[in-house]
Amino acid sequence: MLTMNELNLNNKRVLIRLDLNVPIHNGKITSNARIKSVLPTIRMASQKNAKVILMSHLGQPKKEQYEKKFSLWPVFQELQNQLSELKLRFTDNFDDVNHLDNGEICLLENVRFNKGETKNSTSLSKLYANLCDIFVMDAFGSAHRIHSSTYGVAMFARIKCAGPLLINEINILEKALTNPKRPMVAIVGGAKISTKFNILHSLKNIADTIIVGGGIANTFIAVNNEVGKSLCEKEYITEAKKILMTNKIIIPIDSRVSTSFNKDSVAILKNIDDINLNEEIMDIGIQSEKNITKIILNAKTILWNGPLGVFEFPNFSHGTKALAKAVSKSAGFSIAGGGDTINAIEKFQVKKNISYISTGGGSFLKFLEKKTLPCIDILK
């Protein structure tokens, strides 16, 4: 792949696909981590005297048209705040990019307002490509999506290359997957095991130990135990049993349960063989916390994607908090990725002690599974 660092950007129209899909509540950005991660890329392009055009998606608009709650305007305001020394503008009119000065930066409105974006429309892809002399893919978090602004534009752009953030993500993940220091421990949480089977099958060939949590763990628990009204995909129990036979999967031995699902629910500690029909598993238990802490502190490489329970509820945040603290204390090389994972890292204030935090969620998992992504392959 060509990289942005190698190219002469002087007086060139440079279109950069970023991942600025940040959480916004009541018009306010609640985490600017993804914005901060792309600032070096933007500054580099501006300092190299390019006419810089930025594009990104935000959320999932139901129709391919403007919706205020999905506008990138709050993101633009944050970029102005972070890049106060540079000249920025915001537009929903593609013609405006023809009037940029060298070093100036223009953020386009949410690409998902454009007709055909998520269907990888050929006409839209060509339109993007015609906006620029050079296309830079620097959105690792969207590199698994075959959309016009990620994949299609790369097919038609005169020159295409990888941005510094994308290159860094690839290098870090390849380091962890190709020759990891051992023992290597993977933590896979989340609601549905059906969405994580491929990654579990891949990880069982790479990792020495896989810790599972959330609804995924419940399906493994259900192989030999009752799980009451817990989130569980019973149709996948047979498949879960096969993976358990590898002896690499660590499931909880005790849990925090409740008879109701809300933030004020009282947590009841139960062994996993003692769950009643009216109870729901919402977190791992105290003994399980001790077990995973011991495993993680002994690890030399750690991959973390997903919480171990309903960490948003105070009474059921203990397991994920214990996990976060253990990863932060570990002397091993730790990589974390995924929206819920990053939220947990920020909530429990362990960010500075995680070796690397990936900007990708679905792309992070897909890369672990296949060691490449469509929007990386198209750049080669």
C-alpha positions as a printed NumPy array, in Angstrom:
array([[  0.   ,   0.   ,   0.   ],
       [  1.   ,   3.571,  -0.628],
       [  0.946,   5.646,   2.546],
       [  0.012,   9.292,   2.977],
       [  3.491,   9.983,   4.377],
       [  5.109,   9.032,   1.046],
       [  3.101,  11.399,  -1.153],
       [  3.604,  15.027,  -2.124],
       [  0.343,  16.696,  -1.065],
       [  1.318,  20.251,  -1.997],
       [ -1.521,  22.027,  -3.813],
       [ -3.405,  18.713,  -4.114],
       [ -7.062,  18.12 ,  -3.304],
       [ -6.817,  15.415,  -0.641],
       [-10.   ,  13.579,   0.365],
       [ -9.614,  11.805,   3.71 ],
       [-12.154,   9.244,   4.944],
       [-12.138,   9.372,   8.74 ],
       [-14.213,   7.638,  11.394],
       [-15.853,  10.505,  13.279],
       [-18.777,   8.363,  14.438],
       [-18.726,   9.643,  18.025],
       [-21.465,   9.289,  20.669],
       [-23.696,  12.382,  20.842],
       [-26.366,  13.002,  23.486],
       [-28.657,  16.031,  23.301],
       [-26.379,  17.594,  20.719],
       [-23.265,  17.207,  22.9  ],
       [-20.364,  14.84 ,  22.178],
       [-19.928,  12.493,  25.156],
       [-16.572,  11.032,  24.052],
       [-14.133,  12.73 ,  21.667],
       [-11.616,   9.854,  21.615],
       [-12.118,   9.129,  17.905],
       [-11.796,  12.818,  17.036],
       [ -8.523,  13.132,  18.942],
       [ -7.147,  10.031,  17.212],
       [ -7.409,  11.639,  13.743],
       [ -5.994,  15.085,  14.584],
       [ -2.403,  14.133,  13.574],
       [ -3.655,  13.02 ,  10.141],
       [ -5.553,  16.278,   9.569],
       [ -2.649,  18.434,  10.771],
       [ -0.178,  16.557,   8.56 ],
       [ -2.302,  17.085,   5.434],
       [ -2.743,  20.787,   6.199],
       [  0.961,  21.294,   6.969],
       [  1.835,  19.609,   3.671],
       [ -0.135,  22.413,   1.975],
       [ -3.008,  20.24 ,   0.752],
       [ -6.572,  21.315,   0.162],
       [ -8.015,  19.013,   2.791],
       [-11.487,  17.483,   2.413],
       [-12.763,  15.336,   5.299],
       [-15.664,  12.893,   5.207],
       [-17.24 ,  10.505,   7.695],
       [-20.504,   8.867,   8.647],
       [-22.379,   9.393,  11.912],
       [-24.987,   6.973,  13.2  ],
       [-27.49 ,   5.161,  11.014],
       [-30.008,   7.515,   9.389],
       [-33.034,   5.458,   8.322],
       [-33.443,   7.378,   5.074],
       [-30.75 ,   8.743,   2.78 ],
       [-31.552,  12.323,   3.689],
       [-30.714,  14.988,   6.262],
       [-31.678,  14.333,   9.887],
       [-30.51 ,  16.916,  12.412],
       [-29.61 ,  14.336,  15.083],
       [-27.164,  12.697,  12.651],
       [-25.538,  15.903,  11.424],
       [-21.764,  16.217,  11.737],
       [-22.128,  19.846,  12.869],
       [-21.253,  19.072,  16.548],
       [-18.196,  17.161,  15.278],
       [-17.168,  20.175,  13.184],
       [-17.441,  22.414,  16.254],
       [-15.198,  20.027,  18.207],
       [-12.701,  19.948,  15.332],
       [-12.646,  23.753,  15.348],
       [-11.93 ,  23.641,  19.069],
       [ -9.148,  21.076,  18.703],
       [ -7.628,  22.639,  15.558],
       [ -8.046,  26.304,  16.466],
       [ -4.798,  27.245,  14.696],
       [ -6.143,  26.016,  11.323],
       [ -8.807,  27.301,   8.917],
       [-11.877,  25.034,   8.778],
       [-15.23 ,  25.098,   7.041],
       [-18.297,  22.828,   7.004],
       [-20.525,  22.127,   4.021],
       [-23.203,  19.912,   2.53 ],
       [-22.401,  21.187,  -0.967],
       [-19.703,  19.314,  -2.89 ],
       [-19.034,  22.359,  -5.093],
       [-17.594,  24.19 ,  -2.068],
       [-14.461,  22.005,  -2.143],
       [-13.428,  23.732,  -5.381],
       [-12.851,  26.977,  -3.481],
       [-10.422,  25.73 ,  -0.813],
       [ -7.075,  27.386,  -0.21 ],
       [ -3.913,  25.362,   0.349],
       [ -3.819,  24.208,   3.975],
       [ -7.553,  24.842,   4.441],
       [ -9.805,  22.073,   5.766],
       [-13.395,  21.306,   4.791],
       [-15.615,  18.774,   6.565],
       [-18.422,  17.356,   4.419],
       [-21.82 ,  16.584,   5.949],
       [-22.61 ,  12.985,   6.984],
       [-21.958,  10.688,   3.991],
       [-24.976,   8.564,   4.952],
       [-27.248,  11.417,   3.867],
       [-26.04 ,  10.729,   0.304],
       [-28.111,   8.461,  -1.947],
       [-26.42 ,   5.097,  -2.471],
       [-23.689,   5.466,   0.201],
       [-24.287,   2.196,   2.057],
       [-25.017,   0.324,  -1.193],
       [-21.612,   1.275,  -2.614],
       [-23.225,   3.193,  -5.486],
       [-20.925,   3.457,  -8.503],
       [-22.137,   6.961,  -9.403],
       [-21.606,   8.245,  -5.842],
       [-18.196,   6.547,  -5.632],
       [-17.125,   8.288,  -8.863],
       [-18.467,  11.599,  -7.553],
       [-16.284,  11.271,  -4.425],
       [-13.271,  10.284,  -6.544],
       [-13.727,  13.342,  -8.762],
       [-13.543,  15.616,  -5.717],
       [ -9.877,  14.805,  -5.195],
       [ -6.428,  14.192,  -6.63 ],
       [ -5.604,  11.822,  -3.758],
       [ -7.894,   9.645,  -1.635],
       [ -6.68 ,   8.749,   1.863],
       [ -8.366,   5.903,   3.763],
       [ -7.799,   6.517,   7.458],
       [-11.02 ,   5.123,   8.945],
       [-10.047,   1.787,  10.471],
       [-13.388,   1.69 ,  12.285],
       [-15.176,   1.592,   8.903],
       [-12.665,  -0.493,   6.957],
       [-14.909,  -3.575,   7.067],
       [-17.768,  -1.763,   5.3  ],
       [-18.036,  -1.871,   1.508],
       [-19.595,   1.58 ,   1.139],
       [-19.055,   4.33 ,  -1.426],
       [-16.997,   6.53 ,   0.926],
       [-14.745,   3.678,   2.102],
       [-14.426,   1.135,  -0.72 ],
       [-16.051,   2.515,  -3.873],
       [-14.114,   5.78 ,  -3.919],
       [-10.841,   3.804,  -3.74 ],
       [-11.82 ,   1.967,  -6.936],
       [-12.036,   5.202,  -8.949],
       [ -9.622,   7.639,  -7.243],
       [ -6.561,   8.689,  -9.292],
       [ -4.28 ,   7.969,  -6.348],
       [ -5.304,   6.035,  -3.217],
       [ -3.32 ,   5.484,  -0.056],
       [ -3.513,   4.536,   3.617],
       [ -3.484,   7.17 ,   6.33 ],
       [ -1.215,   7.04 ,   9.411],
       [ -3.973,   5.897,  11.808],
       [ -4.934,   2.978,   9.549],
       [ -1.291,   1.922,   9.161],
       [ -0.755,   2.086,  12.919],
       [ -3.857,  -0.029,  13.617],
       [ -2.726,  -2.681,  11.128],
       [  0.815,  -2.811,  12.526],
       [ -0.343,  -3.107,  16.145],
       [ -2.897,  -5.84 ,  15.437],
       [ -0.513,  -7.801,  13.213],
       [  2.051,  -7.682,  15.992],
       [ -0.467,  -9.222,  18.397],
       [ -1.71 , -11.878,  15.971],
       [  1.447, -12.925,  14.108],
       [  3.894, -13.573,  16.918],
       [  2.261, -12.814,  20.28 ],
       [  4.124, -13.113,  23.536],
       [  2.566, -15.891,  25.605],
       [  0.441, -16.643,  27.428],
       [ -2.041, -14.817,  25.206],
       [ -5.493, -14.122,  26.688],
       [ -8.543, -12.941,  24.746],
       [-11.623, -11.466,  26.422],
       [-14.82 , -11.615,  24.355],
       [-17.992, -10.104,  25.769],
       [-21.267,  -9.002,  24.308],
       [-24.882, -10.007,  23.972],
       [-25.029, -12.632,  21.235],
       [-22.756, -15.619,  20.681],
       [-24.116, -15.943,  17.122],
       [-22.337, -12.727,  16.115],
       [-19.046, -13.847,  17.671],
       [-18.723, -17.502,  16.567],
       [-16.288, -16.721,  13.751],
       [-14.052, -14.688,  16.042],
       [-14.189, -17.399,  18.747],
       [-13.173, -20.047,  16.2  ],
       [-10.275, -17.859,  15.037],
       [ -9.15 , -16.98 ,  18.553],
       [ -9.136, -20.592,  19.74 ],
       [ -6.317, -21.161,  17.214],
       [ -4.35 , -18.118,  18.4  ],
       [ -5.038, -17.501,  22.094],
       [ -4.056, -19.731,  25.001],
       [ -7.149, -18.718,  26.982],
       [-10.47 , -17.072,  26.031],
       [-12.53 , -15.392,  28.769],
       [-16.188, -14.948,  27.803],
       [-18.778, -12.642,  29.351],
       [-22.264, -11.222,  28.912],
       [-24.87 , -13.085,  26.874],
       [-22.082, -15.031,  25.159],
       [-21.071, -16.555,  28.495],
       [-24.706, -17.414,  29.266],
       [-24.93 , -19.607,  26.162],
       [-21.806, -21.474,  27.28 ],
       [-23.198, -21.776,  30.83 ],
       [-26.429, -23.221,  29.382],
       [-24.491, -26.205,  28.002],
       [-24.586, -27.776,  31.473],
       [-26.809, -25.493,  33.583],
       [-30.141, -23.675,  33.795],
       [-29.832, -19.956,  33.096],
       [-33.36 , -18.868,  34.036],
       [-34.539, -15.885,  31.977],
       [-30.977, -14.774,  31.118],
       [-30.062, -13.584,  27.639],
       [-29.129, -16.846,  25.918],
       [-29.256, -18.257,  22.369],
       [-30.367, -21.816,  23.016],
       [-30.185, -22.768,  19.341],
       [-26.396, -22.339,  19.555],
       [-25.802, -24.477,  22.655],
       [-24.598, -27.486,  20.604],
       [-22.074, -25.302,  18.774],
       [-20.973, -23.74 ,  22.072],
       [-20.399, -27.222,  23.493],
       [-17.956, -28.011,  20.663],
       [-15.922, -24.872,  21.402],
       [-15.923, -25.687,  25.125],
       [-14.23 , -29.   ,  24.297],
       [-11.081, -27.097,  23.28 ],
       [-10.589, -26.407,  27.006],
       [ -9.604, -22.824,  26.197],
       [-12.884, -21.154,  27.173],
       [-13.161, -19.704,  30.684],
       [-16.793, -19.288,  31.753],
       [-18.018, -17.763,  35.041],
       [-18.386, -20.13 ,  37.994],
       [-20.632, -17.677,  39.848],
       [-22.834, -14.765,  38.831],
       [-24.71 , -11.709,  40.019],
       [-28.368, -12.215,  39.171],
       [-31.657, -10.372,  39.59 ],
       [-35.35 , -10.963,  38.972],
       [-35.715,  -7.605,  37.188],
       [-33.677,  -5.707,  34.598],
       [-33.164,  -2.07 ,  35.613],
       [-30.465,   0.161,  37.02 ],
       [-31.81 ,  -0.145,  40.588],
       [-32.064,  -3.953,  40.587],
       [-30.47 ,  -5.64 ,  43.604],
       [-27.66 ,  -8.07 ,  42.785],
       [-27.877, -11.593,  44.231],
       [-24.739, -13.747,  44.195],
       [-25.344, -17.249,  42.845],
       [-23.25 , -20.199,  41.689],
       [-24.003, -20.959,  38.046],
       [-25.578, -24.301,  38.965],
       [-28.09 , -22.573,  41.247],
       [-29.923, -20.112,  38.944],
       [-33.717, -20.038,  39.397],
       [-36.153, -19.837,  36.476],
       [-37.203, -16.272,  37.404],
       [-33.608, -14.991,  37.688],
       [-31.418, -13.299,  35.1  ],
       [-27.605, -13.355,  34.966],
       [-26.364,  -9.76 ,  34.71 ],
       [-22.724,  -9.928,  35.8  ],
       [-20.028, -12.381,  36.85 ],
       [-19.596, -13.178,  40.552],
       [-16.824, -12.558,  43.097],
       [-15.018, -15.886,  42.616],
       [-15.112, -15.468,  38.832],
       [-13.561, -11.997,  39.263],
       [-10.687, -13.538,  41.233],
       [-10.17 , -16.246,  38.6  ],
       [-10.003, -13.887,  35.621],
       [ -7.813, -11.39 ,  37.496],
       [ -5.255, -14.132,  38.123],
       [ -5.314, -15.198,  34.445],
       [ -4.957, -11.636,  33.145],
       [ -2.137, -10.667,  35.505],
       [ -0.207, -13.693,  34.209],
       [ -0.778, -12.816,  30.526],
       [  1.889, -11.429,  28.192],
       [ -0.6  , -10.453,  25.437],
       [ -4.227,  -9.387,  25.998],
       [ -6.987,  -8.784,  23.429],
       [-10.154,  -7.271,  24.903],
       [-13.489,  -6.783,  23.164],
       [-16.682,  -6.447,  25.167],
       [-17.836,  -6.107,  28.798],
       [-18.58 ,  -9.004,  31.168],
       [-22.016,  -7.814,  32.26 ],
       [-24.465,  -4.917,  32.368],
       [-21.725,  -2.526,  33.5  ],
       [-23.988,   0.512,  32.96 ],
       [-25.973,  -0.55 ,  36.074],
       [-24.001,   0.17 ,  39.306],
       [-24.859,  -3.148,  40.995],
       [-23.722,  -5.126,  37.948],
       [-20.586,  -3.202,  37.013],
       [-18.237,  -5.085,  39.358],
       [-17.138,  -7.799,  36.915],
       [-16.244,  -5.415,  34.095],
       [-14.554,  -3.088,  36.597],
       [-12.433,  -5.973,  37.95 ],
       [-11.532,  -6.887,  34.365],
       [-10.58 ,  -3.296,  33.484],
       [ -8.436,  -2.957,  36.613],
       [ -6.692,  -6.292,  35.938],
       [ -5.893,  -5.361,  32.321],
       [ -4.553,  -1.982,  33.466],
       [ -2.319,  -3.629,  36.083],
       [ -1.01 ,  -6.325,  33.748],
       [  2.573,  -6.024,  32.56 ],
       [  1.542,  -7.642,  29.266],
       [  0.828,  -5.899,  25.952],
       [ -2.903,  -5.066,  25.935],
       [ -5.138,  -4.141,  22.983],
       [ -8.751,  -3.089,  23.518],
       [-11.402,  -2.337,  20.9  ],
       [-15.133,  -1.781,  20.485],
       [-17.526,   0.945,  21.621],
       [-18.667,  -0.712,  24.873],
       [-15.074,  -1.623,  25.709],
       [-13.908,   1.971,  25.264],
       [-16.864,   3.188,  27.344],
       [-15.844,   0.802,  30.131],
       [-12.214,   1.932,  29.912],
       [-13.29 ,   5.567,  30.307],
       [-15.832,   4.773,  33.044],
       [-13.271,   2.938,  35.174],
       [-10.44 ,   5.392,  34.331],
       [ -7.831,   2.895,  33.133],
       [ -7.119,   4.404,  29.701],
       [ -3.525,   5.436,  30.383],
       [ -2.569,   1.878,  31.332],
       [ -3.954,   0.134,  28.22 ],
       [ -1.137,  -0.391,  25.694],
       [ -3.292,   0.312,  22.646],
       [ -6.961,   1.247,  22.176],
       [ -8.263,   0.447,  18.691],
       [-10.655,   2.905,  17.059],
       [-12.564,  -0.001,  15.517],
       [-15.458,  -2.078,  16.818],
       [-16.758,  -4.393,  14.103],
       [-13.572,  -3.844,  12.082],
       [-11.456,  -4.77 ,  15.126],
       [-13.262,  -8.124,  15.36 ],
       [-13.196,  -8.727,  11.598],
       [ -9.462,  -8.075,  11.485],
       [ -8.868, -10.506,  14.363],
       [-10.933, -13.05 ,  12.46 ],
       [ -9.455, -12.634,   8.958],
       [ -6.27 , -10.566,   9.47 ],
       [ -7.42 ,  -8.174,   6.75 ],
       [-10.406,  -6.018,   5.755],
       [-12.009,  -5.141,   2.381],
       [-10.982,  -1.483,   2.511],
       [ -7.402,  -2.482,   3.249],
       [ -7.296,  -4.959,   0.361],
       [ -8.615,  -2.357,  -2.129],
       [ -5.644,  -0.086,  -1.273],
       [ -3.069,  -2.745,  -2.149]])
